[in-house]
Coordinates of C-alpha atoms and ligand atoms in Angstrom, one line a residue:
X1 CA 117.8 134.7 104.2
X2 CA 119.2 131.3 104.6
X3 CA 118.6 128.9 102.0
X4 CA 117.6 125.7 103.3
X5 CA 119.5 122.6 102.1
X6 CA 118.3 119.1 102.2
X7 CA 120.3 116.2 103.0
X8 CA 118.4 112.7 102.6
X9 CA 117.0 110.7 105.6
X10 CA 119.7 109.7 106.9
X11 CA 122.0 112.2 105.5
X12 CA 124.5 109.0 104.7
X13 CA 122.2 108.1 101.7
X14 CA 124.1 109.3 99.2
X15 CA 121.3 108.8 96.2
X16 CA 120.4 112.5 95.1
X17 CA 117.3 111.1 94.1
X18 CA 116.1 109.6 97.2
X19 CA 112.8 110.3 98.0
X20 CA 112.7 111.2 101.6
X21 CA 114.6 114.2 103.0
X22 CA 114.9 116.6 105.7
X23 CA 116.4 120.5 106.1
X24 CA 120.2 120.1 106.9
X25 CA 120.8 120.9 110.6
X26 CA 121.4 124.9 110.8
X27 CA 123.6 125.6 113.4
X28 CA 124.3 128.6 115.5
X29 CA 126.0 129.1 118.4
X30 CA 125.5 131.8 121.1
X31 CA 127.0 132.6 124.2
X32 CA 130.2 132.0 125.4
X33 CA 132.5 130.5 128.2
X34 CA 130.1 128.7 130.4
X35 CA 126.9 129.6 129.2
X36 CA 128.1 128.8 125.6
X37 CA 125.1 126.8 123.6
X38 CA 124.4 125.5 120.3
X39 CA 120.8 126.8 118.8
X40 CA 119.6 123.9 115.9
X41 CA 117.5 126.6 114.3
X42 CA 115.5 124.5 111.9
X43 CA 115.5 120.9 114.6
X44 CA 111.3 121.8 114.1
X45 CA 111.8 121.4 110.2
X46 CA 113.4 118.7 110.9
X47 CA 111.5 117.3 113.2
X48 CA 108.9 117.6 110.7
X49 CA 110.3 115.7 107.9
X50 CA 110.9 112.5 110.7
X51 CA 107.2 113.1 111.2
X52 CA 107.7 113.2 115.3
X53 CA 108.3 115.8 117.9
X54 CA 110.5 118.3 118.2
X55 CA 111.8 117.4 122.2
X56 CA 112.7 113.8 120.5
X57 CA 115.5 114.7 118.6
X58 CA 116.7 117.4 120.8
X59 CA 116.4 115.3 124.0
X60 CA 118.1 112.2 122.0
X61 CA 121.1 115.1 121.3
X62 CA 121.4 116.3 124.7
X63 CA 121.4 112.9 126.2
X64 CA 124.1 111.9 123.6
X65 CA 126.3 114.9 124.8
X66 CA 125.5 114.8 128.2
X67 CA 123.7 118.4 127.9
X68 CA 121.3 120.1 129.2
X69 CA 118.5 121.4 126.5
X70 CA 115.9 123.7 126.5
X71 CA 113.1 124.3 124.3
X72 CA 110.3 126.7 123.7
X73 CA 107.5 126.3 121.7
X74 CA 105.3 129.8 120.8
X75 CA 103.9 129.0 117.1
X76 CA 104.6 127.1 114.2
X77 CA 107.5 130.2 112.8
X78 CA 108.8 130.6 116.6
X79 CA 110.6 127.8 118.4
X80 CA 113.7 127.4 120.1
X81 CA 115.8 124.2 120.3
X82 CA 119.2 124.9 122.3
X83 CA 121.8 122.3 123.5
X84 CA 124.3 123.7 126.1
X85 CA 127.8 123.4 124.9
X86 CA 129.5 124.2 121.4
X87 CA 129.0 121.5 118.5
X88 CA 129.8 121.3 115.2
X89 CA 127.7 120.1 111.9
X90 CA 129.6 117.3 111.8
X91 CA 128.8 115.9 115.4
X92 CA 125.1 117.0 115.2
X93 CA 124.3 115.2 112.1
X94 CA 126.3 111.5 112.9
X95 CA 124.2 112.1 116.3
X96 CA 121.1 112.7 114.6
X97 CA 121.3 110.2 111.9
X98 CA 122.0 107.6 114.9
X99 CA 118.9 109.2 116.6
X100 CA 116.9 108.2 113.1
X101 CA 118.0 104.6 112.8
X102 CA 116.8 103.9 116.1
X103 CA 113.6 105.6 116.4
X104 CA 112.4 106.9 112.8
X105 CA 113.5 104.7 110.3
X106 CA 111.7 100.9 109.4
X107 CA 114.0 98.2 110.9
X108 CA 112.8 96.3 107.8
X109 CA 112.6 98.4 104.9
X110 CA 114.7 101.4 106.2
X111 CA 112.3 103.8 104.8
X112 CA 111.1 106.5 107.4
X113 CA 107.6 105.3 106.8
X114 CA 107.5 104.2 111.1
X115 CA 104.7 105.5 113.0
X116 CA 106.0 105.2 116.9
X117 CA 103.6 103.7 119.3
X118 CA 103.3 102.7 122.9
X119 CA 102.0 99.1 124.2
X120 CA 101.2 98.4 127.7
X121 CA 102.5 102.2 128.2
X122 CA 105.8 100.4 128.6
X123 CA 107.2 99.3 125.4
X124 CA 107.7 101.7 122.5
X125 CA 107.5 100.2 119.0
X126 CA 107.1 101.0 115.6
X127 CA 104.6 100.0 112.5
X128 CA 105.9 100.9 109.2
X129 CA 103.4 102.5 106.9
X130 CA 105.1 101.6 103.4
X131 CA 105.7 97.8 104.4
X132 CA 104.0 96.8 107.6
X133 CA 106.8 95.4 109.6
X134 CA 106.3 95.8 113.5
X135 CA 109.2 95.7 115.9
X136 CA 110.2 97.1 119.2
X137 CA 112.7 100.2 119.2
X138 CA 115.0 101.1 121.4
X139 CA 113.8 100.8 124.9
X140 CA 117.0 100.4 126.3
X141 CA 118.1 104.1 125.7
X142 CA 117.6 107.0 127.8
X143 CA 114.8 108.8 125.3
X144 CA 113.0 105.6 125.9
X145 CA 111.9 106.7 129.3
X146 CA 111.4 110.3 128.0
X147 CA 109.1 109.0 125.2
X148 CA 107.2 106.9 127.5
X149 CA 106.3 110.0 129.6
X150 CA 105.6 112.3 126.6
X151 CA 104.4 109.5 124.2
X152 CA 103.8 110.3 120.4
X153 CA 100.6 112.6 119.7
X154 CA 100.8 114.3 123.2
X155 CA 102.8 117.2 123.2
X156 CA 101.4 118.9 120.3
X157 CA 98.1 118.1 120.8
X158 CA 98.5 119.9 123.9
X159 CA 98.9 122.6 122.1
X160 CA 95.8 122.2 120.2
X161 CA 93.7 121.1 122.4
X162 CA 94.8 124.6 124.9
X163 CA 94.1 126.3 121.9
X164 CA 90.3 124.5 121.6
X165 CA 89.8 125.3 125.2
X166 CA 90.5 128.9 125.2
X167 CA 87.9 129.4 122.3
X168 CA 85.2 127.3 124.5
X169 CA 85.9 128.9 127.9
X170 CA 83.8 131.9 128.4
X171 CA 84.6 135.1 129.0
X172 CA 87.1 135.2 131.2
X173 CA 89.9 137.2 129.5
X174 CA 89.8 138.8 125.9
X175 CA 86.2 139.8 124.2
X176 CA 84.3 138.2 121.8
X177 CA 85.8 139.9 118.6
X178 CA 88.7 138.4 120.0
X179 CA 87.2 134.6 120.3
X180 CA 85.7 134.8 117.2
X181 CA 89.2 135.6 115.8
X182 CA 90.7 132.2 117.7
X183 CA 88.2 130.9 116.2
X184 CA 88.9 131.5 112.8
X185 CA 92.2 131.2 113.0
X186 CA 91.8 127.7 114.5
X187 CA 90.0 126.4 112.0
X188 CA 92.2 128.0 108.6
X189 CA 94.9 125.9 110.5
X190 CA 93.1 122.5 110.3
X191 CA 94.0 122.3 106.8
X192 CA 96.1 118.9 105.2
X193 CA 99.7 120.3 106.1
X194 CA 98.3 121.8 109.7
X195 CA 100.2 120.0 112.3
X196 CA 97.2 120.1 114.1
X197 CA 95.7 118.1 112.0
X198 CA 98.8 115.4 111.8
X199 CA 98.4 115.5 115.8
X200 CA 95.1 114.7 115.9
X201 CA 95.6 112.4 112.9
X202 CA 98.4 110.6 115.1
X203 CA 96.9 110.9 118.5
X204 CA 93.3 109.1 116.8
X205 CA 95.8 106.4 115.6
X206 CA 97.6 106.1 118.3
X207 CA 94.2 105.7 120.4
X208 CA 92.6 103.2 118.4
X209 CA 96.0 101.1 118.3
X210 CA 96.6 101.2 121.6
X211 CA 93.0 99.5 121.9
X212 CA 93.6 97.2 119.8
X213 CA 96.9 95.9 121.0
X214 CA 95.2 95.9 124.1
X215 CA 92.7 93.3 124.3
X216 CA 91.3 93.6 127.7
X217 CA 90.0 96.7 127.0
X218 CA 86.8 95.3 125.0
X219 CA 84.8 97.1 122.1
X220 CA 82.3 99.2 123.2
X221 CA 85.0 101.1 125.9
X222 CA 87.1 101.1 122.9
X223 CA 84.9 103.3 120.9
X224 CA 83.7 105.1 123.6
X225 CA 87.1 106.3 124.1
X226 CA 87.4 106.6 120.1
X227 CA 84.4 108.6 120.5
X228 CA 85.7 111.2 123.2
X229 CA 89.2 112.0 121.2
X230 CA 87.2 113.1 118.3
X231 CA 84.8 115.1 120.3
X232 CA 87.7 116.7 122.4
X233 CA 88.6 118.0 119.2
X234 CA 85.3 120.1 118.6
X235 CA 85.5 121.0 115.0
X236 CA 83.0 123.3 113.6
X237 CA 80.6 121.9 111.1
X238 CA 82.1 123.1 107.7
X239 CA 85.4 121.1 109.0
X240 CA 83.7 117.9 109.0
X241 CA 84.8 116.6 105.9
X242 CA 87.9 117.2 107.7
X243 CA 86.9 114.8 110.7
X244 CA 85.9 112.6 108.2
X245 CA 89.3 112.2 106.9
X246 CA 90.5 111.6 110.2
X247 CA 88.1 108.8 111.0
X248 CA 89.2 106.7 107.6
X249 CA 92.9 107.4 107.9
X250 CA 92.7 106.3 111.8
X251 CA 90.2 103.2 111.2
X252 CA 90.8 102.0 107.9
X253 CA 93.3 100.5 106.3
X254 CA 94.4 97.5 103.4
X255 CA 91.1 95.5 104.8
X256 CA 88.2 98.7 105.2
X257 CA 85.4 95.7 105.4
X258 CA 87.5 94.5 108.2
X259 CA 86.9 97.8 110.1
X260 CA 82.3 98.1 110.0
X261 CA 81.6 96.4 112.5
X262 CA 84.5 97.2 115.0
X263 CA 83.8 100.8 115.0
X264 CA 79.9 100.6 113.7
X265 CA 78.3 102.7 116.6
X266 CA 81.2 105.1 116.3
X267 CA 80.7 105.2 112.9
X268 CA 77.2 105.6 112.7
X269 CA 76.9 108.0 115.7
X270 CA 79.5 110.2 113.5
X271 CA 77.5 109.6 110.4
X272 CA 74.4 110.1 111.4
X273 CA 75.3 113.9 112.7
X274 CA 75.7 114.9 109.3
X275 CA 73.5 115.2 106.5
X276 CA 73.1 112.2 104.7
X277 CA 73.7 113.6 101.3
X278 CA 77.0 115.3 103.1
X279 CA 78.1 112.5 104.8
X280 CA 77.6 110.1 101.4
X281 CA 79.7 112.6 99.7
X282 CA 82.9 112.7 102.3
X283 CA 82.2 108.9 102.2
X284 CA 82.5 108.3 98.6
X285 CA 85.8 110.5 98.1
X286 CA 86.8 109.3 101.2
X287 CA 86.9 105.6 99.6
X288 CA 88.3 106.7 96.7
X289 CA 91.8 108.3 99.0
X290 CA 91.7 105.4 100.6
X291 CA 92.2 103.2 97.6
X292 CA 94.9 105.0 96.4
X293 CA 96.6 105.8 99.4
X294 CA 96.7 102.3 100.2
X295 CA 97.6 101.0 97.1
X296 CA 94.2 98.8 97.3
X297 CA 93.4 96.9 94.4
X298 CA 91.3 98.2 91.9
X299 CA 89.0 95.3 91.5
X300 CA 88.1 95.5 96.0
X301 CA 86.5 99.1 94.5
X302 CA 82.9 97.6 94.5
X303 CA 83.5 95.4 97.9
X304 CA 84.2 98.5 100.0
X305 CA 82.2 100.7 98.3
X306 CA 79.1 98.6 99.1
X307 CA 80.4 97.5 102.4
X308 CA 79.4 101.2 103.2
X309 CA 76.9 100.8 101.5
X310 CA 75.3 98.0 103.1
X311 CA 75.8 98.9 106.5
X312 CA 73.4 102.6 105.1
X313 CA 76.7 104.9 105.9
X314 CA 75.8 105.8 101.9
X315 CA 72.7 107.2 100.9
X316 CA 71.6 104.8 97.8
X317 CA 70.1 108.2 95.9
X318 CA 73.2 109.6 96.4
X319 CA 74.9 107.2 95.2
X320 CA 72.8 106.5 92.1
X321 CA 73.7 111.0 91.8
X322 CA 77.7 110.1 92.2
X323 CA 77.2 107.2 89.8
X324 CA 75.5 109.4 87.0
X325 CA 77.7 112.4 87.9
X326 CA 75.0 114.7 88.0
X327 CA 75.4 118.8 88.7
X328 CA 74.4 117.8 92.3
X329 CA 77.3 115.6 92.6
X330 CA 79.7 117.8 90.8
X331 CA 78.9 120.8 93.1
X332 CA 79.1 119.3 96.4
X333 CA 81.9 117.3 95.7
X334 CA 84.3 120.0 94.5
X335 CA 84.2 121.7 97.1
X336 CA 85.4 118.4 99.6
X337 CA 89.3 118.9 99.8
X338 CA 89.9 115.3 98.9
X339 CA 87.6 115.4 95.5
X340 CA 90.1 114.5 92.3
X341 CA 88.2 114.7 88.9
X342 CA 90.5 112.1 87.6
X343 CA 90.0 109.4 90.3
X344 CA 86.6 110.3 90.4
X345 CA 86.2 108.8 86.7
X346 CA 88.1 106.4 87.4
X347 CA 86.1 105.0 90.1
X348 CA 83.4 105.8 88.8
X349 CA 83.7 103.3 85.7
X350 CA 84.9 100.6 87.9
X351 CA 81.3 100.8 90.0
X352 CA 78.9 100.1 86.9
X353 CA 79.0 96.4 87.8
X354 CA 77.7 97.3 91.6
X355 CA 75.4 99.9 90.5
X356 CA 73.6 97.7 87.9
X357 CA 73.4 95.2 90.9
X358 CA 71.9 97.4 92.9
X359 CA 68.8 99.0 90.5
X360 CA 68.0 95.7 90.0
X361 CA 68.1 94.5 93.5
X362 CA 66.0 98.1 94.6
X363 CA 63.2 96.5 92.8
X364 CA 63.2 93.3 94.6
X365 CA 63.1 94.8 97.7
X366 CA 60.0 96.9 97.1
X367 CA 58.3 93.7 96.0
X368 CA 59.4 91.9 99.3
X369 CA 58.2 94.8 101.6
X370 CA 55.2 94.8 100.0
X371 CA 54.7 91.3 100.9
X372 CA 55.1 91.7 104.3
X373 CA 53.5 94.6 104.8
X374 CA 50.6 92.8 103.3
X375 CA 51.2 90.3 106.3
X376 CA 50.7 93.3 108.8
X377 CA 54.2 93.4 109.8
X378 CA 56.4 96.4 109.9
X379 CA 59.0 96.1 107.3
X380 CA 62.3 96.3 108.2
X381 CA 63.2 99.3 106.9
X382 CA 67.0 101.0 106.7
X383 CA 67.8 104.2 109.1
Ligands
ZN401 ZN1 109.0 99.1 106.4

């Protein structure tokens, strides 16, 4: 066994302490005279820890040394990365660092926080998750044009999405022992690390930004297409908290509020397809992630939390249940990957404000459709 080493992102950083890193480039080389090639054993580990895809790095290499590269993706413990030609450490990791300040690192902060996107399907650009900063990369280089063809999300959604298909086709080859294996298979992958899930995590993002840089497309094709990439990915229904994840990290960011009434019929067709004590409970946790992975302010707590509220995406029993922490709550929500005791106390104190709000303002309302009803009109009651 090889141990692997990590060197900081990009291995110049010379901090030991520095947060982000990535597996030192393992070298091996095979082959000789002219068939001689260099095999970047752990470029997928790598590729990981820069959070993009594999053929990015190793394409960025090859064009670098004017070589040719192949690649072969079976599973997650089986892929090949080869560069024709004989390199040494030393040349793949100035090459790859170079590869990182143009395409993975912030041009602001210098954090490798970027998420790379495509506008107009021409122009490839980077938002930075830890500061915001937007700015074009490098569109002048080579990769550009290769990135542009394969653009983030694509190539190992592929993957996923062959993989989805071959469960759904029928019959055709294998038995149904054998489907039902996929199956299960399939869905022990969708966990937090799964790079499944990251695809689909990045190809929703990518999606929903490239609608909203693009403002001719308008709303409702927007979310029809929203719509269709989380169908395509046919999760079963005990995954579902899952999807929920997916929706908030892809539609919600610093301002959720912001984000009801963009996405509301995606939302509430999504929603509405689970059980509403289910769906409250995703929701609620859901919030709570949010907050913290956002670094939201505290005191916005109440604001989102009855934003959702508001627009019925929470169940007010349920809610009143999450407030007073009952059994009900306690059992449902522990089994939701997201659920953190902790937070949930936390939150939990910060909502007493809201929640008095609301029991009284649940009496009013009774009174009021009383009135009308009283009037012979139908009430306007909440879905
Ligand atoms: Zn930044």
């Amino acid at each position: 066994m090889i141990k692997t080493v990590y060197v900081n992102i990009p291995s110049y950083i010379e901090d030991s302490n520095y947060r982000y890193k990535m597996p030192k480039p393992q070298l091996k080389i095979e082959g000789r005279g002219n068939g001689i090639k260099t095999n970047i054993m752990n470029l997928h580990e790598i590729a990981k820890a820069l959070n993009c895809h594999d053929q990015y790095p190793l394409k960025y290499l090859g064009f670098e040394f004017g070589s040719q590269t192949s690649y072969k993706f079976k599973n997650d413990n089986d892929v090949t990365c080869i560069i024709n030609g004989a390199f040494q450490d030393d040349q793949i990791r100035k090459q790859l660092d170079k590869f990182i300040e143009k395409y993975i690192l912030c041009q602001k902060c210098r954090y490798p926080e970027m998420y790379m996107k495509i506008k107009g399907g021409k122009i490839i650009y980077g938002q930075c998750d830890s500061c915001g900063h937007v700015s074009d990369l490098d569109n002048a280089h080579r990769l550009a044009s290769y990135i542009l063809k394969n653009p983030p999300g694509n190539q190992s959604i592929k993957s996923g999405q062959e993989e989805v298909q071959m469960i759904n086709s029928e019959g055709q080859t294998g038995n149904k022992e054998d489907k039902q294996k996929k199956k299960k298979v399939l869905a022990a992958e969708v966990g937090l690390d799964s790079e499944l899930l990251e695809a689909f995590l990045v190809q929703l993002r990518d999606t929903y930004n490239r609608l909203v840089v693009n403002d001719k497309i308008d709303n409702d094709v927007a979310d029809m297409m929203l719509t269709q990439d989380i169908k395509k990915f046919n999760l079963d229904r005990h995954l579902k908290d899952r999807v929920c994840y997916l929706i908030f990290q892809s539609m919600f960011d610093e301002n959720p509020t912001k984000a009801f009434e963009r996405n509301y019929e995606l939302l509430t067709t999504y929603f509405n397809d689970l059980d509403p004590q289910l769906a409250s409970c995703h929701i609620i946790l859901n919030i709570q992630y949010l907050m913290k992975k956002r670094n939201i302010d505290d005191k916005y707590f109440t604001t989102v939390l009855k934003g959702f509220y508001d627009y019925s995406y929470i169940d007010e029993q349920y809610l009143l249940k999450w407030f007073e922490n009952t059994d009900e709550w306690k059992n449902e929500s522990k089994e939701d990957f997201l659920f953190n005791e902790q937070l949930d106390n936390h939150y939990r104190q910060l909502s007493e404000p809201m929640i008095n709000w609301m029991k009284s303002q649940a009496g009013q309302e009774e009174e009021y459709y009383e009135e009308e009803e009283a009037e012979g009109e139908q009430p306007d009651v909440q879905q």
